[in-house]
PDB file of C-alpha atoms in Angstrom:
ATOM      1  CA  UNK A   1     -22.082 -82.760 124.192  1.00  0.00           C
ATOM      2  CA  UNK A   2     -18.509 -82.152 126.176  1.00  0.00           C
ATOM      3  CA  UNK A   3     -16.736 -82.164 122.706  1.00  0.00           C
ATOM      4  CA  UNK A   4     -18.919 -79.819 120.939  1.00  0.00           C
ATOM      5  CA  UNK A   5     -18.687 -77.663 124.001  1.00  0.00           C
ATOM      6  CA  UNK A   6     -14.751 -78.100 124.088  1.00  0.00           C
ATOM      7  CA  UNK A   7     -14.513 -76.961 120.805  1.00  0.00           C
ATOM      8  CA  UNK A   8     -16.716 -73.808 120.658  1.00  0.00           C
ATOM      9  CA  UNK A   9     -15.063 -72.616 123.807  1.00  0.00           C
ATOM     10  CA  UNK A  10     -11.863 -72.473 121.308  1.00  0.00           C
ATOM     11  CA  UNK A  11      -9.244 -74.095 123.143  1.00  0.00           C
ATOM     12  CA  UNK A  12      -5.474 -73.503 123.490  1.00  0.00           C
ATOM     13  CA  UNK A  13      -4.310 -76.664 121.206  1.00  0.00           C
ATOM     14  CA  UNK A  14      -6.473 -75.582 118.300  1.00  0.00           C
ATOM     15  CA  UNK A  15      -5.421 -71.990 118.676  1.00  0.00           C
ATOM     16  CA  UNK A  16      -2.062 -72.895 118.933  1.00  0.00           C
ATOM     17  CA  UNK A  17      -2.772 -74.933 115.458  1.00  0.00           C
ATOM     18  CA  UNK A  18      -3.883 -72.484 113.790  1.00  0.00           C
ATOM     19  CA  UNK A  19      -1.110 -70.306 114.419  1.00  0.00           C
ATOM     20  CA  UNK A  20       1.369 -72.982 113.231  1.00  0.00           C
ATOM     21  CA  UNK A  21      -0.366 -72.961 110.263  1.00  0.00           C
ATOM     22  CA  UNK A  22      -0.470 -68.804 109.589  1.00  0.00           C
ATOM     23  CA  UNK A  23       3.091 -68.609 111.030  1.00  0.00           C
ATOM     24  CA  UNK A  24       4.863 -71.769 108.756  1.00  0.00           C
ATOM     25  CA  UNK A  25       2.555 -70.430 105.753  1.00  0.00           C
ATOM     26  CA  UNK A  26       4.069 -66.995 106.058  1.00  0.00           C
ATOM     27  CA  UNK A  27       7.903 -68.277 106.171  1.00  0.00           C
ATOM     28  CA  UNK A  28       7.073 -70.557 103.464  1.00  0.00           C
ATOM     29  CA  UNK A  29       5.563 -67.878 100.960  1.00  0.00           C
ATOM     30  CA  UNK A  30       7.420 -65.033 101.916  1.00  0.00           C
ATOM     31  CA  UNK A  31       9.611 -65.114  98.772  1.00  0.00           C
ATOM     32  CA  UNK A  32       6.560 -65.435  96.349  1.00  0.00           C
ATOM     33  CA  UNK A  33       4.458 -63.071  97.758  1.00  0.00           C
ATOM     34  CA  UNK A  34       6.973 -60.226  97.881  1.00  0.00           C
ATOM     35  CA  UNK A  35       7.536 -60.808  94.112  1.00  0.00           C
ATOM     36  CA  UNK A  36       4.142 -60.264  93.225  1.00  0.00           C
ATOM     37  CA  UNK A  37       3.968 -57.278  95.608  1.00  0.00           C
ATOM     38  CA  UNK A  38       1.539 -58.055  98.059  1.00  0.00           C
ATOM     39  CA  UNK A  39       2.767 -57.286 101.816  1.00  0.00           C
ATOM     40  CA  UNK A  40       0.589 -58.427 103.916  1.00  0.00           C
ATOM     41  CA  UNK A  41       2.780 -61.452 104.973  1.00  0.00           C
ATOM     42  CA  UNK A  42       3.575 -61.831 108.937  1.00  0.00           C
ATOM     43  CA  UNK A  43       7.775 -62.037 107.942  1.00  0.00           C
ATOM     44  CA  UNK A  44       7.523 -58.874 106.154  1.00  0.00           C
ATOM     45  CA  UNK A  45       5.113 -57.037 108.569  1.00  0.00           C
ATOM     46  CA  UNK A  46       7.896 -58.368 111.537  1.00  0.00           C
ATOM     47  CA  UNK A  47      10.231 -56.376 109.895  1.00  0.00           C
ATOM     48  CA  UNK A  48       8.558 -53.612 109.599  1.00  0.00           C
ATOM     49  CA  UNK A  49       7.126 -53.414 113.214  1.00  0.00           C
ATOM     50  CA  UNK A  50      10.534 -54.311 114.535  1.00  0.00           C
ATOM     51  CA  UNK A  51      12.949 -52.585 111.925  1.00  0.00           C
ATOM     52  CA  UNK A  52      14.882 -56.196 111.471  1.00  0.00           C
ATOM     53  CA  UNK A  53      16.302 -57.824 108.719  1.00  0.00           C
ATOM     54  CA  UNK A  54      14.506 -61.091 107.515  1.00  0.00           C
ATOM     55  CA  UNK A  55      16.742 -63.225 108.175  1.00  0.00           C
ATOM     56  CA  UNK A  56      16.282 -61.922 112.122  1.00  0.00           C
ATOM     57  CA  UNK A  57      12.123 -61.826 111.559  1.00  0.00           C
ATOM     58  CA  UNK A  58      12.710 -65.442 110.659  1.00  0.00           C
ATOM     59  CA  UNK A  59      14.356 -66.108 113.357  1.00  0.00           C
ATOM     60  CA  UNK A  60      11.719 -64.892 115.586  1.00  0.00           C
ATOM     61  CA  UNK A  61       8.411 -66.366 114.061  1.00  0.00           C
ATOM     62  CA  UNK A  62      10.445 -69.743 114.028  1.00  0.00           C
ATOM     63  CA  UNK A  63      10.469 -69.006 118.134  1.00  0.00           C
ATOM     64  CA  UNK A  64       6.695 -68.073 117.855  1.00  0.00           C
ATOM     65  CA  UNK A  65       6.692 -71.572 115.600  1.00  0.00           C
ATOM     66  CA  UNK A  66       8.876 -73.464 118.839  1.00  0.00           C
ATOM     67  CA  UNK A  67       6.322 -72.004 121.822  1.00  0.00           C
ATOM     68  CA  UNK A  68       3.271 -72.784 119.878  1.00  0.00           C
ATOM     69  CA  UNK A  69       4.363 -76.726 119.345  1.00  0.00           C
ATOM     70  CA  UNK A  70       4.758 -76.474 122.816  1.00  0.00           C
ATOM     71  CA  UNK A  71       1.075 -75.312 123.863  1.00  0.00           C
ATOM     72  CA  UNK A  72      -0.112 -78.193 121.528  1.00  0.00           C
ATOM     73  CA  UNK A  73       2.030 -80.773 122.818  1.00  0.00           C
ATOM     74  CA  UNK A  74       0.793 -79.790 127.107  1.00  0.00           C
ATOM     75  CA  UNK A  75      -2.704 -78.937 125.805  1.00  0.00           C
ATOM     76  CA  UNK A  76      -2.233 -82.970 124.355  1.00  0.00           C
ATOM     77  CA  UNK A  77      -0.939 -84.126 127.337  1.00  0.00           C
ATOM     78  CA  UNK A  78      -3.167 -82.180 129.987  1.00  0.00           C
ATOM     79  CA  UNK A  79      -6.256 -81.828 128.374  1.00  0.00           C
ATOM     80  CA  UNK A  80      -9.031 -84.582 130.151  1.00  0.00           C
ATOM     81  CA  UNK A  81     -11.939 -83.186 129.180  1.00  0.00           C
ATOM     82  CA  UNK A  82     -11.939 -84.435 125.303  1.00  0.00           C
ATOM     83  CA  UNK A  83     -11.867 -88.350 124.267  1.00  0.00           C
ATOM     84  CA  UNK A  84      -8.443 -88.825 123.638  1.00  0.00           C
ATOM     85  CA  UNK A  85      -9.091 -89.436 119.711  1.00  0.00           C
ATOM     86  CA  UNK A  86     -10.117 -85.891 119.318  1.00  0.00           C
ATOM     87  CA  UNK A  87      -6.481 -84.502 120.853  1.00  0.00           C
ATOM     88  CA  UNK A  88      -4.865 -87.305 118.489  1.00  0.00           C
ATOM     89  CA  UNK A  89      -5.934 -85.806 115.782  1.00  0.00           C
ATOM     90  CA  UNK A  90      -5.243 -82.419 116.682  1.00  0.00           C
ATOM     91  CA  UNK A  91      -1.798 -83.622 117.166  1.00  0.00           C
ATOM     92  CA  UNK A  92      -1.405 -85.039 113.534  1.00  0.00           C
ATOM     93  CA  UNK A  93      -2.627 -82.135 112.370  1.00  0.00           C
ATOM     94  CA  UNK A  94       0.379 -80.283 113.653  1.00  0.00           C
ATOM     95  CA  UNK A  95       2.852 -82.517 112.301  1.00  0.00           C
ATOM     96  CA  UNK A  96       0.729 -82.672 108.651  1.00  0.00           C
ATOM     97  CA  UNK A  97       2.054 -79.003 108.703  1.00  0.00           C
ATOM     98  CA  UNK A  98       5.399 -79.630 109.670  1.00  0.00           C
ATOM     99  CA  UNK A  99       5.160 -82.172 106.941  1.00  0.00           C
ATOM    100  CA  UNK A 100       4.008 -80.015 104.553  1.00  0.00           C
ATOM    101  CA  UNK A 101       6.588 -77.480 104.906  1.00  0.00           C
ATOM    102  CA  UNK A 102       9.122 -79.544 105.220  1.00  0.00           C
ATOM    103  CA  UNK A 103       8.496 -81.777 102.841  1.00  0.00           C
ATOM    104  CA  UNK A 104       6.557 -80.032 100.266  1.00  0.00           C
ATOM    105  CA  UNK A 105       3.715 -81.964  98.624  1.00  0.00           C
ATOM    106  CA  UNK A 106       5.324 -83.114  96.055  1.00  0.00           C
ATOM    107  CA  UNK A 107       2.817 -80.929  93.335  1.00  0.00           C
ATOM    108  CA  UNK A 108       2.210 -77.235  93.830  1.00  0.00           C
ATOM    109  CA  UNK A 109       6.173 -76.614  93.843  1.00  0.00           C
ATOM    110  CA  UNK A 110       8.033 -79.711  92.778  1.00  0.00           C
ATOM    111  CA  UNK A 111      10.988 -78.331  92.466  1.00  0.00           C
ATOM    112  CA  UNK A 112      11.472 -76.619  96.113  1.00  0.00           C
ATOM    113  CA  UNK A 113      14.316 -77.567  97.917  1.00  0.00           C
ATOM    114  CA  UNK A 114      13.896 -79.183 101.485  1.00  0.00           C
ATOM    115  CA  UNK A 115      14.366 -76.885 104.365  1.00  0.00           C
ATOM    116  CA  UNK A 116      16.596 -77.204 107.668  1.00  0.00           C
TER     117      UNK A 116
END
């Protein structure tokens, strides 16, 4: 099948998702994860690579953030080789993570304020 083949061949638009995903998480959690001392987190390993404040890290993965949105949305538009249903949803899944960090969902931090 095309779409099976599509998908094992691990295309840009899914990548591209994924990395949405790590890169929003990483913003989002920075603050928690710092107070219970774990490190591994992609805003505070920026820093350290790049000797920046995190304010300027932030900065940076939120460019990352911009040129991966961008990848999905000409992957969505160029990609022929898919039914069109199958780059939909890749598509909503995108902006279910915008969502999500945006918007919170409503349970695992009720409290959070909404972000610019």
């Amino acid at each position: 099948n095309q779409t099976t083949e599509w998908f094992k061949s691990k295309p840009k638009i899914l990548q591209a998702c994924y990395v949405l995903f790590r890169l929003e998480n990483d913003i989002d959690r920075y603050e928690e994860e710092m107070r219970r001392g774990e490190v591994a987190n992609g805003v505070n390993c920026y820093m350290k690579q790049h000797g920046v404040t995190k304010e300027l890290a932030v900065s940076e993965i939120k460019k990352m953030i911009r040129d991966n949105h961008k990848t999905v949305m000409e992957e969505f538009l160029t990609t022929k080789c898919v039914p069109h249903p199958v780059l939909v949803r890749c598509l909503n899944m995108v902006r279910l993570i915008k969502l999500y960090y945006t918007e919170g969902d409503g349970y695992t931090n009720p409290r959070r304020k909404i972000k610019d």
